[in-house]
mmCIF file of N, CA and C in Angstrom:
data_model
loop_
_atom_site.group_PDB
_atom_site.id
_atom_site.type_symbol
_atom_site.label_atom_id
_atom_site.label_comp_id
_atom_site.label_asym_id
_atom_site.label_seq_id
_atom_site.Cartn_x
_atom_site.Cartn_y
_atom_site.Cartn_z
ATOM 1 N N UNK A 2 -16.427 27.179 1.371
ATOM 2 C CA UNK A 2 -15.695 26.138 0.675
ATOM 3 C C UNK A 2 -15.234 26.722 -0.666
ATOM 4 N N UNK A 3 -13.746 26.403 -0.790
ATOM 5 C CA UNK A 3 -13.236 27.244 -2.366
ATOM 6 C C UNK A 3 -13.579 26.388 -3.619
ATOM 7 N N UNK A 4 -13.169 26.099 -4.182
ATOM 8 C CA UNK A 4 -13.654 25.440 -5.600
ATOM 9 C C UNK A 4 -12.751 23.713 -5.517
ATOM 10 N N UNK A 5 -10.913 24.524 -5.120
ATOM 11 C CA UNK A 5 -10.523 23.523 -5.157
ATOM 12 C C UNK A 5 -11.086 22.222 -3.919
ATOM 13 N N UNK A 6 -11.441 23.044 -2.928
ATOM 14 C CA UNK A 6 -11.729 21.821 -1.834
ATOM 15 C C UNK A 6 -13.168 21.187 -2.382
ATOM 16 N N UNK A 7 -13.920 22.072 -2.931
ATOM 17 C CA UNK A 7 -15.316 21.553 -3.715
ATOM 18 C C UNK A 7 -15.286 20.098 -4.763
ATOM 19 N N UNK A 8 -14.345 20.662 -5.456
ATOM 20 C CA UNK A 8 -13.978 19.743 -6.160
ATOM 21 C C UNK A 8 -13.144 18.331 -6.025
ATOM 22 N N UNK A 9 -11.769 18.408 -4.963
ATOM 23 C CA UNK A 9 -11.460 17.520 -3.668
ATOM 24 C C UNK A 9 -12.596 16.381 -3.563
ATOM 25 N N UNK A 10 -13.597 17.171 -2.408
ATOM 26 C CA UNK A 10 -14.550 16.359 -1.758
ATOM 27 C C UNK A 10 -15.509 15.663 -3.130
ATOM 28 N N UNK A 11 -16.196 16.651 -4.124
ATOM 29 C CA UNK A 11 -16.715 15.719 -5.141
ATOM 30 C C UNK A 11 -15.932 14.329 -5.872
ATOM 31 N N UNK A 12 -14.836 14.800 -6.517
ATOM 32 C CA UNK A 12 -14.091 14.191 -6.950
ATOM 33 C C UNK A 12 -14.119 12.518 -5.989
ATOM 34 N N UNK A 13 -14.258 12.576 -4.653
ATOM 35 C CA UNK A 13 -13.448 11.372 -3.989
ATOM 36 C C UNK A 13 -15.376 10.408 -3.603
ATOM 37 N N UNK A 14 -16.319 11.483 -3.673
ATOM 38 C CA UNK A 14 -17.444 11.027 -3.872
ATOM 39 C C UNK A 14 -17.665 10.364 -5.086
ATOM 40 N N UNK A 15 -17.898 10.899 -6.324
ATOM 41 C CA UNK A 15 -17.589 10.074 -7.530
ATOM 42 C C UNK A 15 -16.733 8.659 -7.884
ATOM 43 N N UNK A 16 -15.420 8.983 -6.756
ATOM 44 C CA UNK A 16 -14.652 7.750 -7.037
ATOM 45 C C UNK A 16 -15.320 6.568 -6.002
ATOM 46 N N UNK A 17 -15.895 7.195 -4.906
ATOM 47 C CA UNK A 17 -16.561 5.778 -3.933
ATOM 48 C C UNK A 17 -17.562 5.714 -4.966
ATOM 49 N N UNK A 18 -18.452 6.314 -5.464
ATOM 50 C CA UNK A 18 -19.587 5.767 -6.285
ATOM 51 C C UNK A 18 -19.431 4.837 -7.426
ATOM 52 N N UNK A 19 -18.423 4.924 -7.832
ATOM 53 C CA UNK A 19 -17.616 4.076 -8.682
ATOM 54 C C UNK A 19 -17.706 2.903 -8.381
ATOM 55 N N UNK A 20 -16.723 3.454 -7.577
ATOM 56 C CA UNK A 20 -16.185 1.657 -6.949
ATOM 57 C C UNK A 20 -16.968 0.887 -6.101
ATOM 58 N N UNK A 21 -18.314 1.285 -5.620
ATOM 59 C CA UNK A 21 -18.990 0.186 -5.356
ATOM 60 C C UNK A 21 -20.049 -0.303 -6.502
ATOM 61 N N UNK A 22 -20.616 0.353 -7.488
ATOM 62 C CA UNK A 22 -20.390 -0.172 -8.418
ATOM 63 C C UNK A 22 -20.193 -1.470 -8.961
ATOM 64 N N UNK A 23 -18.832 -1.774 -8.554
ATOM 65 C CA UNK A 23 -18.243 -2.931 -9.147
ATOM 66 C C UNK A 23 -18.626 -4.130 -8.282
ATOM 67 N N UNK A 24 -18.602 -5.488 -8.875
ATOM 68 C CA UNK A 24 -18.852 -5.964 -7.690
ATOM 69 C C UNK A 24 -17.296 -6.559 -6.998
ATOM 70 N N UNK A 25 -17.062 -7.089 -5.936
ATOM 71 C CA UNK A 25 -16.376 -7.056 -5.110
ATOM 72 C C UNK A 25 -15.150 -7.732 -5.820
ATOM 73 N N UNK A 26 -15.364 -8.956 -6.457
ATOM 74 C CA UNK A 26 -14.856 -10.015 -6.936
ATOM 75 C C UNK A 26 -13.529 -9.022 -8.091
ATOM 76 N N UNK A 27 -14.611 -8.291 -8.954
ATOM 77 C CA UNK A 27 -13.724 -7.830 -10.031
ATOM 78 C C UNK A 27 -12.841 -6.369 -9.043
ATOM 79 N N UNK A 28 -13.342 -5.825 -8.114
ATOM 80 C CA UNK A 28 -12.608 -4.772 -7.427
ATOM 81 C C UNK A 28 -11.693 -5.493 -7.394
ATOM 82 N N UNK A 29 -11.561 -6.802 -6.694
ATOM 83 C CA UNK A 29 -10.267 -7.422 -5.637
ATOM 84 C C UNK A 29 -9.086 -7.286 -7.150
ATOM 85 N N UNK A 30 -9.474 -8.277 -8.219
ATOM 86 C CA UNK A 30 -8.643 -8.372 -9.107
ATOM 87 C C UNK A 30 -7.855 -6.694 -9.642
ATOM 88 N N UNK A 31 -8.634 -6.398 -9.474
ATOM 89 C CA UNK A 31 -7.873 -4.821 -10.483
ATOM 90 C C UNK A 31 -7.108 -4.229 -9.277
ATOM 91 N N UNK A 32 -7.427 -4.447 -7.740
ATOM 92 C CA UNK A 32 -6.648 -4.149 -7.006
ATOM 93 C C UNK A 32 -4.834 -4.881 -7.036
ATOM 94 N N UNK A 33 -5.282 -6.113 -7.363
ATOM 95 C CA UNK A 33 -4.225 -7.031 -8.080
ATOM 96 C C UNK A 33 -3.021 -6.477 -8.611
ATOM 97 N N UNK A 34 -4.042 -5.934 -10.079
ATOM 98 C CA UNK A 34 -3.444 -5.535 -11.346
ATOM 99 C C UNK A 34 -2.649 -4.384 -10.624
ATOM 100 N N UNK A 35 -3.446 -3.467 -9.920
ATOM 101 C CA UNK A 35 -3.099 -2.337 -9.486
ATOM 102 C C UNK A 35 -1.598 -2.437 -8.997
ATOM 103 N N UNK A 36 -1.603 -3.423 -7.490
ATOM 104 C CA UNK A 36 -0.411 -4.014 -7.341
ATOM 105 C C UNK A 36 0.797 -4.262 -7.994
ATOM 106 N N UNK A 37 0.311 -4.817 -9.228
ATOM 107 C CA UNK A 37 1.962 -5.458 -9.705
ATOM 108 C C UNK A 37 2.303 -3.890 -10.589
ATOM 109 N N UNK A 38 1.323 -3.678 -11.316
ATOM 110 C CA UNK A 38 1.848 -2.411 -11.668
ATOM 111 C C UNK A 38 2.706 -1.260 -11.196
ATOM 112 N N UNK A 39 1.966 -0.759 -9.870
ATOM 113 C CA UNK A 39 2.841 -0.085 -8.978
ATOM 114 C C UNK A 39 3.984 -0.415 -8.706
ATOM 115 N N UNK A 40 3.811 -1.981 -8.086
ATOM 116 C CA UNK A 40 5.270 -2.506 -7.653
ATOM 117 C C UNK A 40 6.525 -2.308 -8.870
ATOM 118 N N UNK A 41 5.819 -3.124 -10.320
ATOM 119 C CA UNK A 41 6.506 -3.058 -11.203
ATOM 120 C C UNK A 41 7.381 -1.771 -11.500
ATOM 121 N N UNK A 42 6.583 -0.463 -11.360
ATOM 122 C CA UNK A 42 6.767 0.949 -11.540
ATOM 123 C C UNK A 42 7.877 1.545 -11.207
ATOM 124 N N UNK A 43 7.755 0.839 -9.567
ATOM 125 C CA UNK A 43 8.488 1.205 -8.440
ATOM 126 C C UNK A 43 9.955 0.368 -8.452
ATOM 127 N N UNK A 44 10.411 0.018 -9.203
ATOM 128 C CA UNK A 44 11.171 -1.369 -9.189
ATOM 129 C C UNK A 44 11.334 -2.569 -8.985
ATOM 130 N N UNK A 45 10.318 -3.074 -8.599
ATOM 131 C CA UNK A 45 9.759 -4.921 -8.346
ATOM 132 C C UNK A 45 9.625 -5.090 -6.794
ATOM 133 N N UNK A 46 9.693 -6.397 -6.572
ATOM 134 C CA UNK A 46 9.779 -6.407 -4.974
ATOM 135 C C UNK A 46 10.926 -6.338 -4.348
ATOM 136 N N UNK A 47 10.524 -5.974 -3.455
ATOM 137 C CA UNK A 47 11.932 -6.032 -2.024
ATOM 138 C C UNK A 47 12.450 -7.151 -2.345
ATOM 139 N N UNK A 48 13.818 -7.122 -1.690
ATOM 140 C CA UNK A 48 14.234 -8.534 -1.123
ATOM 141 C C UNK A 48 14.194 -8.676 0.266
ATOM 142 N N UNK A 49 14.305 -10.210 0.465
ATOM 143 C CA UNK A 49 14.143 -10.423 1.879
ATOM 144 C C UNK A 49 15.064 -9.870 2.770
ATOM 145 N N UNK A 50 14.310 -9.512 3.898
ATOM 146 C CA UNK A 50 15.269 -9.093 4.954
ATOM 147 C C UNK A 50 14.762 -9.373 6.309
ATOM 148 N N UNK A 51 15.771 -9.454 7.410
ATOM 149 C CA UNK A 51 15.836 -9.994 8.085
ATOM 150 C C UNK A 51 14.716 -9.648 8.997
ATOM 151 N N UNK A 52 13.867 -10.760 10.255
ATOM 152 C CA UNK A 52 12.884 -11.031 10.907
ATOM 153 C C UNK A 52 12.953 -9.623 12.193
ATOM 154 N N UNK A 53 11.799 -9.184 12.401
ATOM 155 C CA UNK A 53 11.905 -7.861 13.551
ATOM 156 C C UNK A 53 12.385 -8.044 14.958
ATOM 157 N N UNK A 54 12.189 -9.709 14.930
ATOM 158 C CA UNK A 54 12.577 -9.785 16.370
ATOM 159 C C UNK A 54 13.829 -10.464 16.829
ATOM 160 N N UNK A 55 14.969 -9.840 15.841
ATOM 161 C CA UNK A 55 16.572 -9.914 15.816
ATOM 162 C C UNK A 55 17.145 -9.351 16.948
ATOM 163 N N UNK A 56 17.776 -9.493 17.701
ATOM 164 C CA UNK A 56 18.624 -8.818 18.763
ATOM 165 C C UNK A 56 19.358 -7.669 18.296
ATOM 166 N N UNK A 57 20.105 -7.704 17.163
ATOM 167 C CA UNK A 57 20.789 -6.470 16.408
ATOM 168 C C UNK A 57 20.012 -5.866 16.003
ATOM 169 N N UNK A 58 20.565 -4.569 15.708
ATOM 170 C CA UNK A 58 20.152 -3.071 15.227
ATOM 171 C C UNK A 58 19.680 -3.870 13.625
ATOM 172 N N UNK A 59 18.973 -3.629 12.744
ATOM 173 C CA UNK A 59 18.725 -3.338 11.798
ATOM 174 C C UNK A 59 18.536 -2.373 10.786
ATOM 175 N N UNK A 60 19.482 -1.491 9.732
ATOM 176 C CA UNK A 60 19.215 -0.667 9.048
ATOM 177 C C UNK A 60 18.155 -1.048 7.781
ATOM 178 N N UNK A 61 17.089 -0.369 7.697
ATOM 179 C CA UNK A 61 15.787 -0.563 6.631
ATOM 180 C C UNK A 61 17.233 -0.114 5.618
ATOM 181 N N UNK A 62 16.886 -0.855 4.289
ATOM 182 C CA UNK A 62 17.220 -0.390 3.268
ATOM 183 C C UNK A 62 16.093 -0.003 2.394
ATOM 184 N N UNK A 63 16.555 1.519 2.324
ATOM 185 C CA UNK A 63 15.286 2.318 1.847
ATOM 186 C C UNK A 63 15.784 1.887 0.187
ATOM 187 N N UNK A 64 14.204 2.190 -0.259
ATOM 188 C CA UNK A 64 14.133 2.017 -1.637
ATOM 189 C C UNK A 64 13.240 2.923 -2.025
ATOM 190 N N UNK A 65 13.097 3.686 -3.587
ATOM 191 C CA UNK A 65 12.274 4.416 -4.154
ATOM 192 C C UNK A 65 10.968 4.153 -3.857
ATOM 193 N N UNK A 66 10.572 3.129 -4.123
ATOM 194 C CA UNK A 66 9.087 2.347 -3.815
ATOM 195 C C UNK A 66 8.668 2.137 -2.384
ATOM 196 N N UNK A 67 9.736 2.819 -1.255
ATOM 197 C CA UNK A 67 9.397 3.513 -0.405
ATOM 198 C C UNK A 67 7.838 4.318 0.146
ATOM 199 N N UNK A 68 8.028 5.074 -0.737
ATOM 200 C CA UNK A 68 7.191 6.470 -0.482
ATOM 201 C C UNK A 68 6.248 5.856 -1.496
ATOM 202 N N UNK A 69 5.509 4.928 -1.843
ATOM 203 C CA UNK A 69 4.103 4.259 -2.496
ATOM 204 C C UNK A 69 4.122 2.457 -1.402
ATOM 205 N N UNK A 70 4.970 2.476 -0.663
ATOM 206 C CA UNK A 70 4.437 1.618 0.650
ATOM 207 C C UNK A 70 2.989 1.148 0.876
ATOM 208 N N UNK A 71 2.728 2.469 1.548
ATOM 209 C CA UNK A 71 1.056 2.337 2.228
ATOM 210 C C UNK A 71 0.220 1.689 1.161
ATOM 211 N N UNK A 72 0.280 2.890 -0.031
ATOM 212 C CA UNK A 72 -0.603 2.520 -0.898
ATOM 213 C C UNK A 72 -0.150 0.754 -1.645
ATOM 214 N N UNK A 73 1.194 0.318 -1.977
ATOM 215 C CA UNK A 73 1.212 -0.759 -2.381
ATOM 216 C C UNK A 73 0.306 -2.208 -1.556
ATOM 217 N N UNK A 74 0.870 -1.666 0.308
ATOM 218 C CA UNK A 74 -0.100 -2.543 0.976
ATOM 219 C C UNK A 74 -1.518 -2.515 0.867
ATOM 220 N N UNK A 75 -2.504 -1.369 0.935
ATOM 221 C CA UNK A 75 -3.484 -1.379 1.090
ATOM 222 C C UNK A 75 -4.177 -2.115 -0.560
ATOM 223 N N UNK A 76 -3.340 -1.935 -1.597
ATOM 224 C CA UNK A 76 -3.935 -2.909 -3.195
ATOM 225 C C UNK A 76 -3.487 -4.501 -2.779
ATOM 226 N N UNK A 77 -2.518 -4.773 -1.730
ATOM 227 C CA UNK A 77 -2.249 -6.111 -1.168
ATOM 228 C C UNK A 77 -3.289 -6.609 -0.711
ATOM 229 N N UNK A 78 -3.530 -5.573 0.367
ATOM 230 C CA UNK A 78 -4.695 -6.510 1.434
ATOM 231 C C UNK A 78 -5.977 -6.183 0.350
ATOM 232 N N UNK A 79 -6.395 -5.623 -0.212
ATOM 233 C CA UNK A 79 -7.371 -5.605 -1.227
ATOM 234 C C UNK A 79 -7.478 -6.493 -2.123
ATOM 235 N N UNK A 80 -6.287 -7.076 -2.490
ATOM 236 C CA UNK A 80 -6.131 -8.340 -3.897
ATOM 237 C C UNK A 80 -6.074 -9.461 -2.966
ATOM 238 N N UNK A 81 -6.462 -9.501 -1.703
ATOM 239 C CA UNK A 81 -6.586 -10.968 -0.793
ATOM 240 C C UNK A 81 -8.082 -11.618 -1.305
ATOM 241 N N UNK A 82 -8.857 -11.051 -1.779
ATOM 242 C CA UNK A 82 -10.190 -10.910 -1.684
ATOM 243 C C UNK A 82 -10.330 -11.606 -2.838
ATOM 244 N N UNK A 83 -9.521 -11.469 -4.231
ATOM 245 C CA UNK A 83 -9.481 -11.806 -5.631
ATOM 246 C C UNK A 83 -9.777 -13.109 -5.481
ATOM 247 N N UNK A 84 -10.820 -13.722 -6.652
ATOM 248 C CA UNK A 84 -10.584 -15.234 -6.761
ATOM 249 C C UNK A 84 -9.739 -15.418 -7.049
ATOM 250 N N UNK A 85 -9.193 -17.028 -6.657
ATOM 251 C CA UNK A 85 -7.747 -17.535 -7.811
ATOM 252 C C UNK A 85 -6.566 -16.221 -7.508
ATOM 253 N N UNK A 86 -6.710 -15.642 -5.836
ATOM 254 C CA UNK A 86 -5.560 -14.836 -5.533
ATOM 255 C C UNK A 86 -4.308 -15.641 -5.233
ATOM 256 N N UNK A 87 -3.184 -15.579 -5.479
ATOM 257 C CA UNK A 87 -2.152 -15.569 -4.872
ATOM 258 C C UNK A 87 -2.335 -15.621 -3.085
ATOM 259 N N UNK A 88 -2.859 -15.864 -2.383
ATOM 260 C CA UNK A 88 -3.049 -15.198 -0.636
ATOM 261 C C UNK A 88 -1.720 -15.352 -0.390
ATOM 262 N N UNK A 89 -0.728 -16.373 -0.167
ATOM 263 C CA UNK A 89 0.419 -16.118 0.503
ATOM 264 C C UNK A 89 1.439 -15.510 -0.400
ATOM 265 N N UNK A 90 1.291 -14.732 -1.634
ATOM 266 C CA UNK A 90 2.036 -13.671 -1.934
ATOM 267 C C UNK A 90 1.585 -12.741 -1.640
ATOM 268 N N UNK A 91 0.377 -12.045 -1.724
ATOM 269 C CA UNK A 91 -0.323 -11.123 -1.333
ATOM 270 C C UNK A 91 -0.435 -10.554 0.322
ATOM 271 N N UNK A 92 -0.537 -11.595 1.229
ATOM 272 C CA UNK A 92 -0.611 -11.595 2.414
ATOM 273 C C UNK A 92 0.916 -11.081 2.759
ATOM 274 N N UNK A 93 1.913 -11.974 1.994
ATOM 275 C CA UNK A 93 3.563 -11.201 2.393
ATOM 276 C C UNK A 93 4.049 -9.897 2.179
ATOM 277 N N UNK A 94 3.263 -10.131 0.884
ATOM 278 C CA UNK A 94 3.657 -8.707 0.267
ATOM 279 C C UNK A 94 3.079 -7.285 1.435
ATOM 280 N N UNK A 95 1.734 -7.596 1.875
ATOM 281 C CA UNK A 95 0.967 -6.393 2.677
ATOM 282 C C UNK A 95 1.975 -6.524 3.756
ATOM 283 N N UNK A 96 2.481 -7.476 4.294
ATOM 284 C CA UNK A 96 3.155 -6.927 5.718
ATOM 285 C C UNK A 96 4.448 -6.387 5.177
ATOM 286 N N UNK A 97 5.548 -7.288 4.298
ATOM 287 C CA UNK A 97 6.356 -6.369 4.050
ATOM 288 C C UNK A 97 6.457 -4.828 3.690
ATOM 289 N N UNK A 98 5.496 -4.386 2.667
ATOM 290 C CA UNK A 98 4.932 -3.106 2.590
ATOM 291 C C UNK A 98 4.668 -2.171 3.824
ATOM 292 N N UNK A 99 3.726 -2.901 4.865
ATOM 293 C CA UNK A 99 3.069 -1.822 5.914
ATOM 294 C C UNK A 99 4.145 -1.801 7.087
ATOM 295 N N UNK A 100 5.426 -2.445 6.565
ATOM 296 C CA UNK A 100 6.683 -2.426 7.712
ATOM 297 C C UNK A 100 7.710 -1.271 6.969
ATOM 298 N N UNK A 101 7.672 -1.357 5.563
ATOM 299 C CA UNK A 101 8.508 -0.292 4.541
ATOM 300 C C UNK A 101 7.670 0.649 4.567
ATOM 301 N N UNK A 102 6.521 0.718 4.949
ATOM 302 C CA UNK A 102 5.541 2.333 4.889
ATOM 303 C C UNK A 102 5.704 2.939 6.671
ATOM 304 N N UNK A 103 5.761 2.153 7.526
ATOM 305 C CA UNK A 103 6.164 3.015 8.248
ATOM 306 C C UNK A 103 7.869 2.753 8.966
ATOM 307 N N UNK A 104 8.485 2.273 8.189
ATOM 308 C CA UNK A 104 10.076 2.611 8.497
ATOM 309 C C UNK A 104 10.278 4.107 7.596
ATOM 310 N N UNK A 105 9.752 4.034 6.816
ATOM 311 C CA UNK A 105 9.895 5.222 5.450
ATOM 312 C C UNK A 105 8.875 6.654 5.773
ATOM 313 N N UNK A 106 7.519 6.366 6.881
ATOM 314 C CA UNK A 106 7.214 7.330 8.134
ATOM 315 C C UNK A 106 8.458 7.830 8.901
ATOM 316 N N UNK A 107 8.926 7.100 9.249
ATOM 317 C CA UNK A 107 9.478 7.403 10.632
ATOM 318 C C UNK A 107 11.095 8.118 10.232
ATOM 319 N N UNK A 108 11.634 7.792 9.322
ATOM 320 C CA UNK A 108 12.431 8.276 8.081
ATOM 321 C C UNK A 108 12.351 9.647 7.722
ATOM 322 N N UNK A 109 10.776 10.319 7.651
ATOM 323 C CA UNK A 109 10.470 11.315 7.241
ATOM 324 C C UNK A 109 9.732 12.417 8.500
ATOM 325 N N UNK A 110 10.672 11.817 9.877
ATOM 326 C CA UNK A 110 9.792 12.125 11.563
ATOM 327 C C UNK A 110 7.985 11.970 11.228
ATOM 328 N N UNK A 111 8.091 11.259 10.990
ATOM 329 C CA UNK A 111 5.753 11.186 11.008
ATOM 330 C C UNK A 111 5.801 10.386 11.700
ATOM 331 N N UNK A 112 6.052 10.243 12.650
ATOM 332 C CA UNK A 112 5.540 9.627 13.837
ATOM 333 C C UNK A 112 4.217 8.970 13.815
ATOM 334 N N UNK A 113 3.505 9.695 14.031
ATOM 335 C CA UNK A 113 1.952 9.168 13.766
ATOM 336 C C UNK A 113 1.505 8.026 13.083
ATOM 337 N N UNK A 114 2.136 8.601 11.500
ATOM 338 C CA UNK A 114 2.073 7.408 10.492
ATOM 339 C C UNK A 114 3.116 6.077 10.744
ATOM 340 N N UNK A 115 4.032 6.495 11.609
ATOM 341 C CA UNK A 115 4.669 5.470 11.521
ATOM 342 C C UNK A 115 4.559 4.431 12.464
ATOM 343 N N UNK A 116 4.107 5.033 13.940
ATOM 344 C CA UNK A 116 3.376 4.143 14.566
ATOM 345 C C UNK A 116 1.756 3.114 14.441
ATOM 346 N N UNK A 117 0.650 3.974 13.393
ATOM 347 C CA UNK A 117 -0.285 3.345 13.001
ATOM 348 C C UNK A 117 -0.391 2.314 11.928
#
């Protein structure tokens, strides 16, 4: 093992030790925070677009905030958990996200990712 992978694997140990740590309640919220931040970062939210099970072709309109997708969903479904969450912004937000994380897979041929 070289230093950098040493450090890799410690590094991501330290961060689970962390974060359980916390208790669940205050994780969910900072996952929250985490959320709007990113989103904010990234240029705000999507706009709506049309339902998957349209008869026409649909072109994704890609956006910068694209390629932080996954990660925006996974602080979504994480800030479901928050007291006093938002759930049906949060809940929209994760599917719109995990549909822009793998249109923006499949965009980049990752197949894999874009089917999971």
């Amino acid at each position: 093992m070289n230093a950098e992978t040493a450090y890799v694997f410690r590094h991501a140990l330290l961060r689970e030790a962390a974060r359980q740590l916390q208790m669940p309640g205050d994780r969910a919220r900072l996952h929250a925070v985490a959320f709007g931040i990113v989103e904010e970062m990234a240029g705000g939210p999507p706009g709506e677009r049309p339902a998957l099970d349209r008869d026409e072709e649909v072109s994704p309109d890609a956006r910068p905030a694209d390629a932080w997708a996954a990660e925006l969903a996974e602080h979504a479904a994480q800030a479901l958990h928050a007291p006093q969450a938002d759930q049906s912004r949060f809940a929209a937000a994760r599917r719109e996200y995990l549909r822009r994380a793998a249109e923006h897979a499949q965009r980049q041929f990752r197949w894999r990712d874009a089917s999971g």
